[in-house]
Amino acid sequence: MRYKVDFLVIGSGIAGLSYALEVSKYGKVTILTKAEAVESSTKYAQGGIAAVMYSPDTYEKHIHDTLIAGAGLCDEKSVRITITESTDRIKELIAWGAKFDKTSTGVYDLAREGGHSEHRIFHHQDNTGAEIERALLEAVRKNKNIELKEYQFTIDLLTQHHLGKEANRHMDNVECYGAYVLNKNTNTIDTYLAKVIMIATGSNGNVYSATTSPVVATGDGQAMVHRAKGWLKNMEFVQFHPTALYNPIEKPSFLITEAMRGAGAILKNMNGEAFMSKYDSRGSLAPRDIVARSINTEMAKSGDDHVFLDCREISKEEIMHHFPHIYAKCLEIGINITKDMIPVVPTAHYGCGGIVVDEYARTTIKHLYATGECSCTGLHGANRLASNSLLEALVYSRRAALDSKEAIKDIDFCNQIPDWNAEGMIFNEEMSLITQTQKELQQIMSNYVGIVRSDLRLQRAFIRTGLINKETEELYSRSVLTPQLCELRNLIANAYLIIKMAMERKESVGLNYNIDYPPKK
Ligand code: FAD
Ligand code: SIN
């Protein structure tokens, strides 16, 4: 099938949905999403969304906290844009129907997380993301200008390459005309032509064996833009969340929100020692990179595969009120968190880098925007401040909408784009080969490109990933396409970018900790 649409949005998390709601005022919108619409990192967000609302908090304090967490590598312009627009974006989200917890006096009950100097986290119990996703999906489904199509796997972006103009193409003048999309319901590959395309495909967390990101998080947007010759940066800054529930059989890893440490929970080692004060004066509420590395050091010293989070000092009433889902989840596996400590381990959680965008979320490819976790606005620098990512998605999706409403006036559909050519694709390799290769890749990344890196480990990862890439490209060139094969290819591209950028960064800064380059004091 061949479709034409004004605005093509790929992804149904906070970034894609909020953009779609905005641009629906200016034209017809199609949202494509590769699974059930609700399935997204957004749905799993627990702690909440940071925004400045009440005194004594100020924009300057939030800006300062963000810059400190980013370890000197934030783009200050992006930080200022994001924080100073935070109050308006939260109000808009509330107007779309999202509900946040209030105190008995009717004001918002703002939480505090690591690295924040004030209470400024809007939350809905401990499942804020699910509430945001519910509200946005409801608003989208009521909107007559938006068509939401589930189980549509976007394979690749359409550019001059698909017009046979590869030779003339220069990295600075690539244009995007739409996308090839595998309809998982019919098993056909459709052509979507669009005037403006928004990539909002989220995280690449599944490049690692253990991640809090859902299974849909395979870095498809980052890989598609890389193949289309768009720019990416800061991919080496992978954030490991210090406290995922230690339960190796579970995928994705279940998060124990940082808000719990904000409420008084303390990290302890197997001997019951509250070890964080040895590493940082902010203790369990130090920035995430420091906490994750400290846990890593404790585990390396003791040989244990987890540490504990002790929340027994938090009142039962507070736990039931603010953390009911974590309480219920832990109880399911036999841990009563009002009496027992929770086994936790650092786990891949968030990619601070991604597709390079400017202040209106424009990528380096014409007519192509990117927002949310797949993008790199410069807000996070070398380390993201907790609860800044949902905010970033809202701010930049809105900015992208303002820009694309103007851009669309001068763009025509590129009707010359041919439909997908499936000729020569006959070889259907057994699925186990794909899943096995994916596991191999995840092991390489977890073993060599984790919280602590070295030049030798990165070199090993580079060589091994190169081999996996060669084998997979060979398979891809002669196989009937499946979403699993496309995802594997995308994960390999993301792994390559993370390793390459980690190799190029000859310093330990923020989330990139390399023992060959000790951090500057
Ligand atoms: P997502 O919400 O992940 O949406 C991406 C969408 O793209 C999905 O619908 C997916 O199916 C679709 N998609 C992907 N590839 C394709 C393709 N090829 N074709 C079609 N569709 C595709 N941040 C905070 O600020 N506060 C928090 O409290 C917080 N808690 C978190 C807790 C957890 C467990 C996790 C994993 C993350 C948390 N984060 C938090 C981070 C935050 O949730 C994410 O950064 C944010 O939700 C990303 O939104 P997004 O719209 O960019 O991507
Ligand atoms: C958490 O709730 O700890 C996650 C917050 C975030 O990743 O921003």
Short mmCIF file of N, CA, C and O and ligand atoms in Angstrom, two decimals, residues 10-17 32-50 113 121 128-129 133 152-155 181 200-203 211-214 216-221 224 241 253-255 257 288 349-350 371-374 384-391 393 487 490, ligand 1:
data_model
loop_
_atom_site.label_atom_id
_atom_site.label_comp_id
_atom_site.label_asym_id
_atom_site.label_seq_id
_atom_site.Cartn_x
_atom_site.Cartn_y
_atom_site.Cartn_z
N ILE A 10 6.58 8.66 14.11
CA ILE A 10 6.98 7.28 14.37
C ILE A 10 7.26 7.13 15.87
O ILE A 10 8.22 7.69 16.38
N GLY A 11 6.34 6.44 16.55
CA GLY A 11 6.50 6.24 17.99
C GLY A 11 5.33 6.80 18.78
O GLY A 11 4.84 7.91 18.48
N SER A 12 4.89 6.05 19.78
CA SER A 12 3.70 6.47 20.55
C SER A 12 3.99 6.60 22.04
O SER A 12 3.17 6.23 22.87
N GLY A 13 5.18 7.14 22.37
CA GLY A 13 5.45 7.52 23.75
C GLY A 13 5.14 8.99 23.93
O GLY A 13 4.47 9.62 23.08
N ILE A 14 5.64 9.56 25.01
CA ILE A 14 5.32 10.96 25.31
C ILE A 14 5.76 11.90 24.18
O ILE A 14 5.06 12.87 23.86
N ALA A 15 6.89 11.60 23.54
CA ALA A 15 7.41 12.49 22.51
C ALA A 15 6.50 12.50 21.28
O ALA A 15 6.07 13.56 20.81
N GLY A 16 6.18 11.31 20.77
CA GLY A 16 5.37 11.21 19.56
C GLY A 16 3.94 11.68 19.79
O GLY A 16 3.38 12.43 18.97
N LEU A 17 3.35 11.29 20.90
CA LEU A 17 1.94 11.63 21.14
C LEU A 17 1.76 13.13 21.36
O LEU A 17 0.81 13.73 20.85
N LEU A 32 2.63 5.95 13.67
CA LEU A 32 2.92 4.52 13.50
C LEU A 32 3.64 4.03 14.74
O LEU A 32 4.56 4.69 15.23
N THR A 33 3.26 2.87 15.21
CA THR A 33 3.95 2.33 16.37
C THR A 33 4.07 0.82 16.23
O THR A 33 3.18 0.16 15.69
N LYS A 34 5.20 0.27 16.67
CA LYS A 34 5.50 -1.11 16.26
C LYS A 34 4.84 -2.18 17.11
O LYS A 34 4.91 -3.36 16.76
N ALA A 35 4.24 -1.81 18.21
CA ALA A 35 3.56 -2.80 19.06
C ALA A 35 2.21 -2.22 19.47
O ALA A 35 1.68 -1.34 18.77
N GLU A 36 1.68 -2.65 20.60
CA GLU A 36 0.48 -2.00 21.13
C GLU A 36 0.88 -0.57 21.48
O GLU A 36 2.00 -0.35 21.97
N ALA A 37 -0.01 0.38 21.25
CA ALA A 37 0.38 1.79 21.36
C ALA A 37 0.97 2.14 22.73
O ALA A 37 1.90 2.93 22.84
N VAL A 38 0.43 1.55 23.77
CA VAL A 38 0.84 1.92 25.12
C VAL A 38 2.27 1.46 25.44
O VAL A 38 2.93 2.00 26.34
N GLU A 39 2.78 0.49 24.68
CA GLU A 39 4.09 -0.08 25.01
C GLU A 39 5.21 0.90 24.65
O GLU A 39 5.48 1.18 23.49
N SER A 40 5.88 1.40 25.67
CA SER A 40 6.87 2.46 25.49
C SER A 40 7.60 2.63 26.81
O SER A 40 7.09 2.22 27.85
N SER A 41 8.76 3.27 26.78
CA SER A 41 9.43 3.59 28.05
C SER A 41 8.55 4.51 28.87
O SER A 41 8.53 4.45 30.11
N THR A 42 7.83 5.38 28.18
CA THR A 42 6.96 6.33 28.89
C THR A 42 6.07 5.61 29.89
O THR A 42 5.95 6.02 31.05
N LYS A 43 5.49 4.51 29.44
CA LYS A 43 4.57 3.77 30.31
C LYS A 43 5.23 3.29 31.60
O LYS A 43 4.59 3.16 32.64
N TYR A 44 6.55 3.05 31.55
CA TYR A 44 7.23 2.48 32.71
C TYR A 44 7.82 3.53 33.65
O TYR A 44 8.36 3.19 34.70
N ALA A 45 7.77 4.81 33.24
CA ALA A 45 8.40 5.85 34.07
C ALA A 45 7.72 5.85 35.44
O ALA A 45 6.50 5.77 35.56
N GLN A 46 8.56 5.93 36.46
CA GLN A 46 8.01 5.83 37.81
C GLN A 46 8.06 7.16 38.54
O GLN A 46 7.06 7.73 38.95
N GLY A 47 9.30 7.67 38.72
CA GLY A 47 9.55 8.80 39.61
C GLY A 47 8.72 10.01 39.28
O GLY A 47 8.03 10.58 40.13
N GLY A 48 8.75 10.44 38.02
CA GLY A 48 7.94 11.57 37.62
C GLY A 48 8.60 12.49 36.64
O GLY A 48 9.53 12.12 35.94
N ILE A 49 8.12 13.71 36.65
CA ILE A 49 8.55 14.68 35.65
C ILE A 49 8.91 15.97 36.38
O ILE A 49 8.13 16.48 37.18
N ALA A 50 10.13 16.44 36.11
CA ALA A 50 10.64 17.60 36.84
C ALA A 50 10.13 18.89 36.20
O ALA A 50 10.13 19.02 34.98
N GLU A 113 14.50 14.05 43.94
CA GLU A 113 15.33 12.91 43.54
C GLU A 113 16.79 13.32 43.52
O GLU A 113 17.11 14.50 43.68
N ILE A 121 9.48 17.23 41.58
CA ILE A 121 9.09 16.12 40.69
C ILE A 121 7.58 15.88 40.81
O ILE A 121 7.09 15.40 41.84
N THR A 128 3.97 7.21 37.34
CA THR A 128 3.68 8.48 36.65
C THR A 128 3.57 8.29 35.14
O THR A 128 2.70 8.85 34.49
N GLY A 129 4.49 7.50 34.58
CA GLY A 129 4.52 7.33 33.13
C GLY A 129 3.24 6.70 32.60
O GLY A 129 2.72 7.11 31.55
N GLU A 133 0.90 8.38 29.81
CA GLU A 133 0.61 7.64 28.56
C GLU A 133 -0.91 7.47 28.41
O GLU A 133 -1.45 7.64 27.32
N GLN A 152 2.97 -1.44 13.36
CA GLN A 152 3.58 -0.94 12.11
C GLN A 152 5.05 -0.69 12.40
O GLN A 152 5.40 0.27 13.09
N PHE A 153 5.90 -1.54 11.87
CA PHE A 153 7.34 -1.44 12.16
C PHE A 153 8.03 -0.63 11.08
O PHE A 153 8.10 -1.05 9.92
N THR A 154 8.53 0.54 11.46
CA THR A 154 9.23 1.37 10.47
C THR A 154 10.62 0.79 10.23
O THR A 154 11.39 0.60 11.17
N ILE A 155 10.90 0.52 8.96
CA ILE A 155 12.17 -0.14 8.62
C ILE A 155 13.25 0.89 8.33
O ILE A 155 14.35 0.83 8.86
N VAL A 181 7.55 0.83 5.76
CA VAL A 181 7.00 0.33 7.02
C VAL A 181 6.48 -1.09 6.85
O VAL A 181 5.72 -1.37 5.91
N ALA A 200 10.28 9.51 16.91
CA ALA A 200 10.11 9.55 18.38
C ALA A 200 10.12 8.12 18.88
O ALA A 200 9.21 7.67 19.58
N THR A 201 11.18 7.41 18.52
CA THR A 201 11.23 5.96 18.71
C THR A 201 11.90 5.52 20.01
O THR A 201 12.04 4.33 20.26
N GLY A 202 12.36 6.47 20.81
CA GLY A 202 12.80 6.13 22.16
C GLY A 202 14.19 5.52 22.27
O GLY A 202 15.07 5.74 21.44
N SER A 203 14.32 4.69 23.29
CA SER A 203 15.62 4.23 23.80
C SER A 203 16.24 3.08 23.00
O SER A 203 15.58 2.41 22.21
N THR A 211 18.26 -4.32 31.19
CA THR A 211 17.85 -2.92 31.04
C THR A 211 16.46 -2.72 31.63
O THR A 211 15.65 -3.66 31.65
N THR A 212 16.22 -1.50 32.08
CA THR A 212 14.87 -1.17 32.55
C THR A 212 13.96 -0.83 31.37
O THR A 212 12.75 -0.70 31.54
N SER A 213 14.54 -0.64 30.19
CA SER A 213 13.74 -0.26 29.01
C SER A 213 12.93 -1.45 28.51
O SER A 213 13.40 -2.59 28.57
N PRO A 214 11.75 -1.18 27.96
CA PRO A 214 10.91 -2.29 27.47
C PRO A 214 11.51 -2.93 26.21
O PRO A 214 12.42 -2.36 25.60
N VAL A 216 10.58 -3.05 23.27
CA VAL A 216 10.50 -2.26 22.03
C VAL A 216 11.68 -1.30 21.88
O VAL A 216 11.88 -0.71 20.81
N ALA A 217 12.48 -1.17 22.94
CA ALA A 217 13.56 -0.17 22.93
C ALA A 217 14.82 -0.72 22.27
O ALA A 217 15.76 -1.15 22.93
N THR A 218 14.81 -0.71 20.94
CA THR A 218 15.94 -1.30 20.21
C THR A 218 16.68 -0.24 19.36
O THR A 218 17.36 -0.60 18.39
N GLY A 219 16.51 1.01 19.71
CA GLY A 219 17.28 2.07 19.05
C GLY A 219 17.01 2.17 17.55
O GLY A 219 17.89 2.55 16.77
N ASP A 220 15.77 1.88 17.12
CA ASP A 220 15.48 1.87 15.68
C ASP A 220 15.67 3.25 15.06
O ASP A 220 16.21 3.37 13.95
N GLY A 221 15.22 4.29 15.75
CA GLY A 221 15.33 5.65 15.20
C GLY A 221 16.78 6.06 15.03
O GLY A 221 17.17 6.59 13.97
N MET A 224 18.17 4.16 12.08
CA MET A 224 17.63 4.62 10.78
C MET A 224 18.28 5.93 10.36
O MET A 224 18.63 6.12 9.20
N HIS A 241 20.88 2.98 35.82
CA HIS A 241 20.11 3.36 37.01
C HIS A 241 20.65 2.54 38.18
O HIS A 241 20.79 1.32 38.07
N SER A 253 14.11 -5.23 33.37
CA SER A 253 14.35 -5.17 34.81
C SER A 253 13.36 -4.20 35.44
O SER A 253 13.07 -3.14 34.87
N PHE A 254 12.87 -4.56 36.60
CA PHE A 254 11.90 -3.70 37.28
C PHE A 254 12.65 -2.62 38.07
O PHE A 254 13.58 -2.90 38.81
N LEU A 255 12.21 -1.38 37.88
CA LEU A 255 12.90 -0.26 38.51
C LEU A 255 12.42 -0.03 39.94
O LEU A 255 11.23 -0.17 40.23
N THR A 257 12.27 3.11 42.02
CA THR A 257 12.46 4.53 41.73
C THR A 257 13.41 5.24 42.71
O THR A 257 13.43 4.96 43.91
N ARG A 288 23.41 9.98 39.72
CA ARG A 288 23.33 8.55 39.37
C ARG A 288 24.63 7.91 38.97
O ARG A 288 24.89 6.75 39.29
N HIS A 349 19.71 2.08 31.60
CA HIS A 349 18.43 2.74 31.84
C HIS A 349 18.09 3.81 30.81
O HIS A 349 16.94 3.96 30.41
N TYR A 350 19.09 4.59 30.38
CA TYR A 350 18.76 5.75 29.55
C TYR A 350 19.97 6.14 28.69
O TYR A 350 21.09 6.15 29.18
N THR A 371 12.51 13.82 18.57
CA THR A 371 12.40 14.26 19.97
C THR A 371 12.33 13.04 20.89
O THR A 371 12.16 11.91 20.44
N GLY A 372 12.46 13.33 22.19
CA GLY A 372 12.42 12.25 23.18
C GLY A 372 13.77 11.58 23.29
O GLY A 372 14.80 12.13 22.92
N GLU A 373 13.73 10.35 23.78
CA GLU A 373 14.99 9.70 24.16
C GLU A 373 15.91 9.40 22.97
O GLU A 373 17.12 9.29 23.14
N CYS A 374 15.35 9.27 21.77
CA CYS A 374 16.24 8.97 20.62
C CYS A 374 17.05 10.19 20.20
O CYS A 374 17.99 10.06 19.43
N ARG A 384 22.37 12.52 32.72
CA ARG A 384 21.04 13.12 32.84
C ARG A 384 20.62 13.26 34.30
O ARG A 384 20.77 12.34 35.10
N LEU A 385 20.06 14.40 34.61
CA LEU A 385 19.45 14.60 35.92
C LEU A 385 18.10 13.87 35.93
O LEU A 385 17.33 13.96 34.97
N ALA A 386 17.83 13.15 37.02
CA ALA A 386 16.61 12.35 37.12
C ALA A 386 15.37 13.18 36.76
O ALA A 386 15.28 14.36 37.09
N SER A 387 14.46 12.54 36.06
CA SER A 387 13.14 13.11 35.73
C SER A 387 13.18 14.30 34.78
O SER A 387 12.18 14.99 34.61
N ASN A 388 14.32 14.51 34.14
CA ASN A 388 14.40 15.57 33.13
C ASN A 388 14.02 15.07 31.74
O ASN A 388 13.87 15.88 30.83
N SER A 389 13.89 13.75 31.55
CA SER A 389 13.70 13.29 30.17
C SER A 389 12.26 13.41 29.69
O SER A 389 12.02 13.75 28.53
N LEU A 390 11.31 13.14 30.56
CA LEU A 390 9.91 13.31 30.14
C LEU A 390 9.68 14.78 29.81
O LEU A 390 9.00 15.14 28.84
N LEU A 391 10.29 15.64 30.63
CA LEU A 391 10.17 17.08 30.40
C LEU A 391 10.78 17.48 29.05
O LEU A 391 10.17 18.21 28.27
N ALA A 393 11.17 15.74 26.42
CA ALA A 393 10.34 15.28 25.31
C ALA A 393 9.18 16.26 25.07
O ALA A 393 8.89 16.63 23.93
N GLU A 487 15.45 -5.36 14.00
CA GLU A 487 15.85 -4.88 15.34
C GLU A 487 17.28 -5.27 15.65
O GLU A 487 18.03 -4.50 16.24
N ASN A 490 19.51 -2.96 13.96
CA ASN A 490 19.48 -1.64 14.62
C ASN A 490 20.28 -1.66 15.92
O ASN A 490 20.99 -0.71 16.24
P1 FAD B 1 9.11 5.87 24.29
O1 FAD B 1 8.17 6.27 25.35
O2 FAD B 1 9.96 4.70 24.53
O3 FAD B 1 8.27 5.62 22.96
C1 FAD B 1 8.90 5.10 21.81
C2 FAD B 1 7.84 4.57 20.89
O4 FAD B 1 8.40 4.30 19.61
C3 FAD B 1 7.23 3.27 21.35
O5 FAD B 1 5.85 3.38 21.15
C4 FAD B 1 7.82 2.22 20.41
O6 FAD B 1 7.02 1.10 20.21
C5 FAD B 1 7.93 3.04 19.14
N1 FAD B 1 8.89 2.54 18.16
C6 FAD B 1 10.21 2.27 18.37
N2 FAD B 1 10.77 1.83 17.22
C7 FAD B 1 9.81 1.83 16.27
C8 FAD B 1 9.76 1.47 14.89
N3 FAD B 1 10.84 0.98 14.24
N4 FAD B 1 8.60 1.60 14.22
C9 FAD B 1 7.49 2.06 14.85
N5 FAD B 1 7.46 2.39 16.16
C10 FAD B 1 8.61 2.28 16.86
N6 FAD B 1 12.17 9.69 32.74
C11 FAD B 1 11.72 10.70 33.53
O7 FAD B 1 11.82 11.87 33.17
N7 FAD B 1 11.14 10.40 34.73
C12 FAD B 1 11.00 9.13 35.18
O8 FAD B 1 10.47 8.92 36.26
C13 FAD B 1 11.48 8.07 34.38
N8 FAD B 1 11.38 6.80 34.80
C14 FAD B 1 11.75 5.80 33.95
C15 FAD B 1 11.55 4.49 34.35
C16 FAD B 1 11.85 3.46 33.48
C17 FAD B 1 11.63 2.04 33.91
C18 FAD B 1 12.39 3.74 32.20
C19 FAD B 1 12.73 2.64 31.24
C20 FAD B 1 12.62 5.05 31.82
C21 FAD B 1 12.30 6.09 32.68
N9 FAD B 1 12.48 7.41 32.31
C22 FAD B 1 12.04 8.41 33.13
C23 FAD B 1 12.91 7.75 30.97
C24 FAD B 1 11.67 8.11 30.14
O9 FAD B 1 10.62 7.25 30.48
C25 FAD B 1 11.94 7.99 28.66
O10 FAD B 1 13.11 8.68 28.32
C26 FAD B 1 10.78 8.59 27.87
O11 FAD B 1 9.57 8.01 28.25
C27 FAD B 1 11.02 8.37 26.40
O12 FAD B 1 9.89 8.79 25.71
P2 FAD B 1 9.87 8.65 24.13
O13 FAD B 1 8.54 9.11 23.68
O14 FAD B 1 11.08 9.27 23.57
O15 FAD B 1 10.05 7.07 23.87
#
